[in-house]
mmCIF file of C-alpha atoms and ligand atoms in Angstrom:
data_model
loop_
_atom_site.group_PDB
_atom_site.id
_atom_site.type_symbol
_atom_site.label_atom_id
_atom_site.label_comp_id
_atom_site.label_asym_id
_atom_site.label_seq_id
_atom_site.Cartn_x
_atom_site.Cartn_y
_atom_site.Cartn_z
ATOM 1 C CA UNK A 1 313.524 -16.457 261.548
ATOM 2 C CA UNK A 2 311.690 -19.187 259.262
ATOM 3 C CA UNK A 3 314.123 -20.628 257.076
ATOM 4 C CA UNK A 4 313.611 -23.553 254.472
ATOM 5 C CA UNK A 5 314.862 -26.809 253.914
ATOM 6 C CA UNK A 6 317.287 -25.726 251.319
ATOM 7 C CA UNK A 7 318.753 -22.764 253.525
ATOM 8 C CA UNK A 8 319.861 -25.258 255.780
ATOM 9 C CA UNK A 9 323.416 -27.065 255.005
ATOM 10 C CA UNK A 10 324.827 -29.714 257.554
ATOM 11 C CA UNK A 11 326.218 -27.221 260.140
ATOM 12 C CA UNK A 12 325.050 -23.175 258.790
ATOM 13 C CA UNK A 13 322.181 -21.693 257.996
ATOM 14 C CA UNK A 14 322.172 -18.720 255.556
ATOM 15 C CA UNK A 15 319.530 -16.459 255.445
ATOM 16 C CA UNK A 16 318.017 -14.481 252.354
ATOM 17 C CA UNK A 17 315.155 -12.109 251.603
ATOM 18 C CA UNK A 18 313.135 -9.753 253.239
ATOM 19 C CA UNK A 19 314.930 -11.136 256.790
ATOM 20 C CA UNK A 20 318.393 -9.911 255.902
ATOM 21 C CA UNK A 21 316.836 -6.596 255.752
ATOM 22 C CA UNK A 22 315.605 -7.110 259.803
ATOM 23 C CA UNK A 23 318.933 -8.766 260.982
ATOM 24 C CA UNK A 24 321.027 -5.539 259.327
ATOM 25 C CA UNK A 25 318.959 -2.894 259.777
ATOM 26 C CA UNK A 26 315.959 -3.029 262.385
ATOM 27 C CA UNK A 27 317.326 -5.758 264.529
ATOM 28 C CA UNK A 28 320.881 -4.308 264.089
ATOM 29 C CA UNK A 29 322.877 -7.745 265.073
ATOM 30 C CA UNK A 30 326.732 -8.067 264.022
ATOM 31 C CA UNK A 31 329.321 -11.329 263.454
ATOM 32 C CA UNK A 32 329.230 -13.025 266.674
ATOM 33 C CA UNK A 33 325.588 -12.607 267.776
ATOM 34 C CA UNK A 34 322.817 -14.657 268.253
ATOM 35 C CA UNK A 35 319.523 -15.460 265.876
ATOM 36 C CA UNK A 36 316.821 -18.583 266.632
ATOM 37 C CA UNK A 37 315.985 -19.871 263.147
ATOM 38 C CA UNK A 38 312.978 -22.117 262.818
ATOM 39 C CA UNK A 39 312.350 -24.910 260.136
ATOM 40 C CA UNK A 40 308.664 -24.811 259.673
ATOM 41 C CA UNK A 41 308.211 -28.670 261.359
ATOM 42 C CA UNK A 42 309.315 -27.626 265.057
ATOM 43 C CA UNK A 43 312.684 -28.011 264.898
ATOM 44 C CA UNK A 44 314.653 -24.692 265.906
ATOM 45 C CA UNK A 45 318.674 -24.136 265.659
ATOM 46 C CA UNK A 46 320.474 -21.588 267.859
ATOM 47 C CA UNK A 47 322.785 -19.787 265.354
ATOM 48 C CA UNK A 48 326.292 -18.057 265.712
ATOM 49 C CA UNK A 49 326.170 -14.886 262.921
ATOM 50 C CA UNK A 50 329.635 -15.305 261.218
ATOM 51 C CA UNK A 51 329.044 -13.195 258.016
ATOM 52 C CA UNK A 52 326.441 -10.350 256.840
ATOM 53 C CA UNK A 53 326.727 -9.469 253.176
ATOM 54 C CA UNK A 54 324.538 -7.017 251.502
ATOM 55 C CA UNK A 55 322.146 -10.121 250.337
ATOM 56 C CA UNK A 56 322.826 -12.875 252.620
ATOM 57 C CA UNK A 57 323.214 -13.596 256.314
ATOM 58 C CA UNK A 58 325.555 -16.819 257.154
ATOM 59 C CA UNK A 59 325.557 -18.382 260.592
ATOM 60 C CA UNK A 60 326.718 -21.147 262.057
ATOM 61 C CA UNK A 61 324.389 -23.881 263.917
ATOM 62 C CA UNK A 62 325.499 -24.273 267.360
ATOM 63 C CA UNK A 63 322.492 -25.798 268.969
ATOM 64 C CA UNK A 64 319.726 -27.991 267.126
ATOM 65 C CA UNK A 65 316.523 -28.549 269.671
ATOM 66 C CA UNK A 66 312.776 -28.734 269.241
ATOM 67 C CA UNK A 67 310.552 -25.579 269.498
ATOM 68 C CA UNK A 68 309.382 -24.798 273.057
ATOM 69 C CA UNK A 69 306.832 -22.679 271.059
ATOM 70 C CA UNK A 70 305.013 -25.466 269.636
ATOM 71 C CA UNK A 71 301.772 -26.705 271.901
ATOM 72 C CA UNK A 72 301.914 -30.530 271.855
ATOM 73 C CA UNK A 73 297.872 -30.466 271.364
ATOM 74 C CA UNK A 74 296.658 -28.956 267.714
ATOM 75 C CA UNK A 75 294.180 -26.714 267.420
ATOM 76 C CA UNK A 76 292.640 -25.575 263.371
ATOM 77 C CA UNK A 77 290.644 -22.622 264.478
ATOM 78 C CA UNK A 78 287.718 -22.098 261.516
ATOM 79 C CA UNK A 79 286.202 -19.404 261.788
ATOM 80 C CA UNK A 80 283.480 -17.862 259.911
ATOM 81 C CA UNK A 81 284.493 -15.096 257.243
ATOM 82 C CA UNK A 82 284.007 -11.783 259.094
ATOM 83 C CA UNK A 83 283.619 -7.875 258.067
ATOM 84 C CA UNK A 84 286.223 -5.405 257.466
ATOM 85 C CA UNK A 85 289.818 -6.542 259.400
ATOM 86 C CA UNK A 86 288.352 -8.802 261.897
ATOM 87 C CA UNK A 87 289.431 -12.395 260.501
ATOM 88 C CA UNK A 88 293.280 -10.610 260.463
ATOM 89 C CA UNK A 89 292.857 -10.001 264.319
ATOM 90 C CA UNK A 90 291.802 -13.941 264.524
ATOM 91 C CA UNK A 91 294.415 -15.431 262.651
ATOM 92 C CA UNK A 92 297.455 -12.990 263.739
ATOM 93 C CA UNK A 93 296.086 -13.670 267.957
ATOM 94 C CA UNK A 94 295.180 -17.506 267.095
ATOM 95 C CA UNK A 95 299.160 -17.668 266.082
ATOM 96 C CA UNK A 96 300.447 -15.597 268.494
ATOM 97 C CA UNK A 97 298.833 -18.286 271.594
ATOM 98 C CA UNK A 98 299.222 -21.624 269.270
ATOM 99 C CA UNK A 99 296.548 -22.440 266.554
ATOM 100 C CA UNK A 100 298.318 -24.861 264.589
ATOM 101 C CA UNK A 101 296.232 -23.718 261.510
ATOM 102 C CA UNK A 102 293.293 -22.077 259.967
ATOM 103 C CA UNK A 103 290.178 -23.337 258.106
ATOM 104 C CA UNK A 104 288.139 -20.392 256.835
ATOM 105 C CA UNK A 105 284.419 -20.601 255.472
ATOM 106 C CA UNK A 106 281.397 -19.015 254.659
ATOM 107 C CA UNK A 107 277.879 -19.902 255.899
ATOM 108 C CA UNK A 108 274.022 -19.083 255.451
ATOM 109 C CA UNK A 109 274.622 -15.615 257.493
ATOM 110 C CA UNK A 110 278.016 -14.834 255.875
ATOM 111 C CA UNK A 111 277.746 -11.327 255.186
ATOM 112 C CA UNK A 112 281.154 -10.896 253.385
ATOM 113 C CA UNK A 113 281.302 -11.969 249.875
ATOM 114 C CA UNK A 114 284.654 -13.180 248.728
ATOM 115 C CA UNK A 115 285.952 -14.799 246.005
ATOM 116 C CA UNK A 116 288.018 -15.375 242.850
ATOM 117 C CA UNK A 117 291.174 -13.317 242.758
ATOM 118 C CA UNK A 118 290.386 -11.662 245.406
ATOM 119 C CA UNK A 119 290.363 -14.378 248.089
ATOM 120 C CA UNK A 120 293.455 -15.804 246.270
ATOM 121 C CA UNK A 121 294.557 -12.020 247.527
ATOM 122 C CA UNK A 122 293.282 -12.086 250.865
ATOM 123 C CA UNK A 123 294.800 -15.414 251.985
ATOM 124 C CA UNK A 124 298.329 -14.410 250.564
ATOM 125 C CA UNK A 125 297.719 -11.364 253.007
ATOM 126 C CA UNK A 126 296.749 -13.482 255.761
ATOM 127 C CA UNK A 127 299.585 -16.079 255.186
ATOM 128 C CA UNK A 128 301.548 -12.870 255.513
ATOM 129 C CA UNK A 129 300.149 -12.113 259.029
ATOM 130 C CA UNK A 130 300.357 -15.410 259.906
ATOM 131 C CA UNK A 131 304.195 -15.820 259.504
ATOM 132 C CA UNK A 132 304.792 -12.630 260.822
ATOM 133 C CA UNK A 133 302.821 -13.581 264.280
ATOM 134 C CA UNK A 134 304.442 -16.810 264.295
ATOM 135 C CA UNK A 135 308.173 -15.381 264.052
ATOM 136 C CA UNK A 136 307.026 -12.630 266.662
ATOM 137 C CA UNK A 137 305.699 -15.215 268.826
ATOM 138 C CA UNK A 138 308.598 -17.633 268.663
ATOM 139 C CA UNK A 139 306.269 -20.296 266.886
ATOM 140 C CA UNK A 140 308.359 -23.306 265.856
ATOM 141 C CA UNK A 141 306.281 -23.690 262.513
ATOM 142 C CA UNK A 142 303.945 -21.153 260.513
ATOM 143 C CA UNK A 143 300.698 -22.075 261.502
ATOM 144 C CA UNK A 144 298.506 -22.847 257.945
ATOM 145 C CA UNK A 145 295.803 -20.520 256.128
ATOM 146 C CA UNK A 146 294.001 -23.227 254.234
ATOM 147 C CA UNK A 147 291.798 -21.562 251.499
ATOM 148 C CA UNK A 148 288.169 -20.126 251.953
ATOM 149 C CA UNK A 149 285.658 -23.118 251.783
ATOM 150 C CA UNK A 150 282.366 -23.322 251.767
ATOM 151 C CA UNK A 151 280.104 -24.847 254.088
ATOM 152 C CA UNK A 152 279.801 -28.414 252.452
ATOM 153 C CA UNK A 153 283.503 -28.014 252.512
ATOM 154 C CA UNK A 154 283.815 -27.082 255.692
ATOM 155 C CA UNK A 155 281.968 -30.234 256.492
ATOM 156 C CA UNK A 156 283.482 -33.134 254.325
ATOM 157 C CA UNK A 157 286.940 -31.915 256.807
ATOM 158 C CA UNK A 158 285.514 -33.110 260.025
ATOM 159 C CA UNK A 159 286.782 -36.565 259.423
ATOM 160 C CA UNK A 160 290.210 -34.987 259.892
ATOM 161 C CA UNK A 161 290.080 -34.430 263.562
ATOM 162 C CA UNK A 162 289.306 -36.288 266.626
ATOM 163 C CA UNK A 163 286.936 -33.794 268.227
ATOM 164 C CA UNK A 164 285.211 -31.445 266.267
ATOM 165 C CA UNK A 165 283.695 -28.471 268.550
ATOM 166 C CA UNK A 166 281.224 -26.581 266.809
ATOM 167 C CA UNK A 167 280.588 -22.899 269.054
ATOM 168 C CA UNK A 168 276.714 -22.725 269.097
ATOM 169 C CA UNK A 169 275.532 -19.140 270.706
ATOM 170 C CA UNK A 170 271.882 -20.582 271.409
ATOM 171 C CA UNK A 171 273.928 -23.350 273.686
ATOM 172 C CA UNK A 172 275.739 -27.027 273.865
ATOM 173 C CA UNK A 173 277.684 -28.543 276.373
ATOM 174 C CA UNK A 174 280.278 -26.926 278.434
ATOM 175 C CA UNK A 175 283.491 -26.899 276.882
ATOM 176 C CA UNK A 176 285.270 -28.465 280.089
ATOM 177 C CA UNK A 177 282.752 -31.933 279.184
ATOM 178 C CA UNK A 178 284.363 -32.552 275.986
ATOM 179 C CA UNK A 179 288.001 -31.909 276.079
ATOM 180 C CA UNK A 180 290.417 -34.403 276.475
ATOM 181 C CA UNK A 181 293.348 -33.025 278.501
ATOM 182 C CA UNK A 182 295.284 -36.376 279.146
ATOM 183 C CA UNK A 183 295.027 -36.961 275.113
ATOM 184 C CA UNK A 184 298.430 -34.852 274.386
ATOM 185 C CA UNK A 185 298.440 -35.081 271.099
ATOM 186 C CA UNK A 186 294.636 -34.556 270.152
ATOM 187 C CA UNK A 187 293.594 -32.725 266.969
ATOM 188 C CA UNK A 188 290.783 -30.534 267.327
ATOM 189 C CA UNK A 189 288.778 -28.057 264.704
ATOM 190 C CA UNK A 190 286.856 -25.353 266.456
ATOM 191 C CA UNK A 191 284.253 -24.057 264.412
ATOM 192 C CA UNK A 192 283.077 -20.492 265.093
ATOM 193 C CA UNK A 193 280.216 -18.365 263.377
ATOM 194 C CA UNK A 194 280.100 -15.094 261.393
ATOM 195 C CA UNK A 195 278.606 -12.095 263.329
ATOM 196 C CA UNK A 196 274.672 -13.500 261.969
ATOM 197 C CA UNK A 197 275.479 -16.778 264.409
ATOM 198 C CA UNK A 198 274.923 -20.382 262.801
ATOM 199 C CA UNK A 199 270.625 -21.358 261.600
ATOM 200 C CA UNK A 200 269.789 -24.238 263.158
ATOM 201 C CA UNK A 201 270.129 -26.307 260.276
ATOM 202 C CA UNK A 202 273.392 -25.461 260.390
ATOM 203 C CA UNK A 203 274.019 -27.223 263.752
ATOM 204 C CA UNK A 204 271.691 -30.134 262.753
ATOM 205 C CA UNK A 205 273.858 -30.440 260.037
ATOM 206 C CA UNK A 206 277.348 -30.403 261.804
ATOM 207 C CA UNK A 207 276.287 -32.560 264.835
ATOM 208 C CA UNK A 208 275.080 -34.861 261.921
ATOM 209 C CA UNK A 209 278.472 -35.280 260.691
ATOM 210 C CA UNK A 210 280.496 -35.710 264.400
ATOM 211 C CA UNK A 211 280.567 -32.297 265.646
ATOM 212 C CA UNK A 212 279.637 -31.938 269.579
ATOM 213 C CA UNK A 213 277.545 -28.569 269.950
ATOM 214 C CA UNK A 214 279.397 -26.719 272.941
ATOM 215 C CA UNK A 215 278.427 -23.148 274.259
ATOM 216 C CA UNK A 216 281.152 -20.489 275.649
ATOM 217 C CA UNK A 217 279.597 -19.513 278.746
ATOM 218 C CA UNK A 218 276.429 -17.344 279.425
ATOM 219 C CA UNK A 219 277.673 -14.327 277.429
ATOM 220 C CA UNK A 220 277.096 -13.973 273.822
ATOM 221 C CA UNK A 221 280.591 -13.164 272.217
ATOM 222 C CA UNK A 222 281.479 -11.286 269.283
ATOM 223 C CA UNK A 223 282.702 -14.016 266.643
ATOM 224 C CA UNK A 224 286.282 -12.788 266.825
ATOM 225 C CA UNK A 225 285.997 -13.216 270.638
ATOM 226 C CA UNK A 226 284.548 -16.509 270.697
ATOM 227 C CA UNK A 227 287.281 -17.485 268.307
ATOM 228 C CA UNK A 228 290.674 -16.624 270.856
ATOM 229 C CA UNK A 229 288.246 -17.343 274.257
ATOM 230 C CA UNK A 230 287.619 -21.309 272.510
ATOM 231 C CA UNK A 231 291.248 -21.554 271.231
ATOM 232 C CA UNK A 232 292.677 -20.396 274.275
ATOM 233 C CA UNK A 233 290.483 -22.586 276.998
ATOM 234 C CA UNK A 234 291.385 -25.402 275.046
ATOM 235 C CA UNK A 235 295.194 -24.865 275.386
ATOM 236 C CA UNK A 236 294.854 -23.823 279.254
ATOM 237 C CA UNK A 237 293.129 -27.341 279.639
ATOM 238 C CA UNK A 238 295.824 -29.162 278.077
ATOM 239 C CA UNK A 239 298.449 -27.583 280.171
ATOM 240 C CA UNK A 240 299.570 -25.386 277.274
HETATM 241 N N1 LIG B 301 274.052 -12.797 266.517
HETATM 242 C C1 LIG B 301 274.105 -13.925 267.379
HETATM 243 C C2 LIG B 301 273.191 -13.745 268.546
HETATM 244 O O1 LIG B 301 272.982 -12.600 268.930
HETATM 245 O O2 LIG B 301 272.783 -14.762 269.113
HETATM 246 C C3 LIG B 301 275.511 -14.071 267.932
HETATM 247 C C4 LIG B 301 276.492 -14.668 267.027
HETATM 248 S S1 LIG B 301 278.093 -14.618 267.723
HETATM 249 C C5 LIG B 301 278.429 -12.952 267.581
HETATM 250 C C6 LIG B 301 279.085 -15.335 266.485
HETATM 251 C C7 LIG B 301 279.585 -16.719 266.797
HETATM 252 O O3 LIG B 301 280.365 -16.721 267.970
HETATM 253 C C8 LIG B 301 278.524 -17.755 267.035
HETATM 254 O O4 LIG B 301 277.984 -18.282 265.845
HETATM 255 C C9 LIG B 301 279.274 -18.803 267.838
HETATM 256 O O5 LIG B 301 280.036 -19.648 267.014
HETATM 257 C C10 LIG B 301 280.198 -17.949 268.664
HETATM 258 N N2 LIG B 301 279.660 -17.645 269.999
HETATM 259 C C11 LIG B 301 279.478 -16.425 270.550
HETATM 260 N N3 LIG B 301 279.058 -16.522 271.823
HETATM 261 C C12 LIG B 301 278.977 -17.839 272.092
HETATM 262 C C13 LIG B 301 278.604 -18.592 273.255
HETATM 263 N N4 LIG B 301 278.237 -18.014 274.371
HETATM 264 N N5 LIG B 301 278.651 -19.947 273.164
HETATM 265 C C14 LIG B 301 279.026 -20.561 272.023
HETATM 266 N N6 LIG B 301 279.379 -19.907 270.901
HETATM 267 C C15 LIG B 301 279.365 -18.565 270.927
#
């Protein structure tokens, strides 16, 4: 369970909201069991239920150790925005094996139009299925949904990261030639394309600005694909 700073006194933890419902009712846990709260920074605490009142959970902090959940290397996946549900799939798998956030955009081929109250709406649902993936996956923090940008956006961020990979379908180097596995705690932005692909301006225009050009492999992927297969190779490299 996520908990904030302010749930959090020197040696309990108590526990409000929505997750009082789970540890009652779906999870069905009594005084004397078990529950791994998480902090949001990595830290987790092993906690001793002592009390469940209709509104509250109370526990006491046995253990205080970092997440095991948390990859030492960070990955922002940004991914293009995609048709109907796809983006959800990204963002709740991309938790589930370690993304450390997300940096959604549109581009030239962007076939979705979002914006206004309505991408204000769609990132609180994908926060949503972000911390829900992260608690399901033992995460130690909830990875971050930054807020749709737009490709100039999308660009001025590059100076962020250490190695920004930018997933060209026409072709770039293999992935394996510009990872840095021995770097442990690297921060890289993989930038994927919506179902159209990237124009070529588009690559001109991130290489321009630090990106290397890297291809997947000899298969073209569906974006969503492309996304999880980039995240995840990077992660197997680093040991993670
Ligand atoms: N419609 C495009 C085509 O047929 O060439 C394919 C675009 S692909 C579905 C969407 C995005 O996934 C691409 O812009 C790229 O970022 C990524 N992608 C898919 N396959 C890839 C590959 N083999 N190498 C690098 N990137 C790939």
């Amino acid at each position: 369970y996520f908990v904030n700073q302010k749930q959090i006194e020197t040696s309990h933890i108590v526990i409000t909201g929505d997750d009082v419902h789970h540890i009652k009712n779906v999870m069905r846990l009594v005084p004397g069991d078990h529950i791994i709260c998480c902090d949001g920074t990595g830290q987790e605490y092993l906690v001793r239920i002592e009390a469940l009142d209709p509104e509250k959970v109370r526990g006491q902090i046995e253990e205080t150790r970092r997440s095991k959940g948390e990859p030492a290397v960070s990955v922002t996946v940004s991914p293009a925005l995609l048709k109907g549900d796809k983006l959800d799939w990204v963002l709740q798998k991309g938790t589930e094996l370690g993304a450390v956030s997300f940096l959604p955009f549109t581009s030239q081929r962007t076939i979705v139009k979002l914006d206004g109250k309505k991408a204000v709406k769609r990132r609180e649902r994908w926060q949503k299925i972000v911390k829900e993936a992260a608690e399901q996956s033992r995460r130690g923090r909830i990875p971050e949904v930054h807020p749709l940008s737009s490709w100039e956006g999308l660009l001025s961020q590059f100076t962020h990261y250490d190695r920004v990979l930018f997933a060209y379908e026409k072709g770039g180097q293999p992935l394996t030639q510009v990872l840095e596995p021995r770097r442990r705690d690297i921060r890289y932005l993989i930038v994927l394309g919506p179902e159209g692909g990237f124009s070529e301006t588009e690559a001109e225009a991130a290489q321009a600005q630090g990106a290397r050009i890297v291809g997947l492999g000899s298969r073209i992927l569906r974006a969503e694909t492309a996304s999880l297969a980039c995240l995840t190779s990077i992660l197997f490299a680093h040991g993670e």
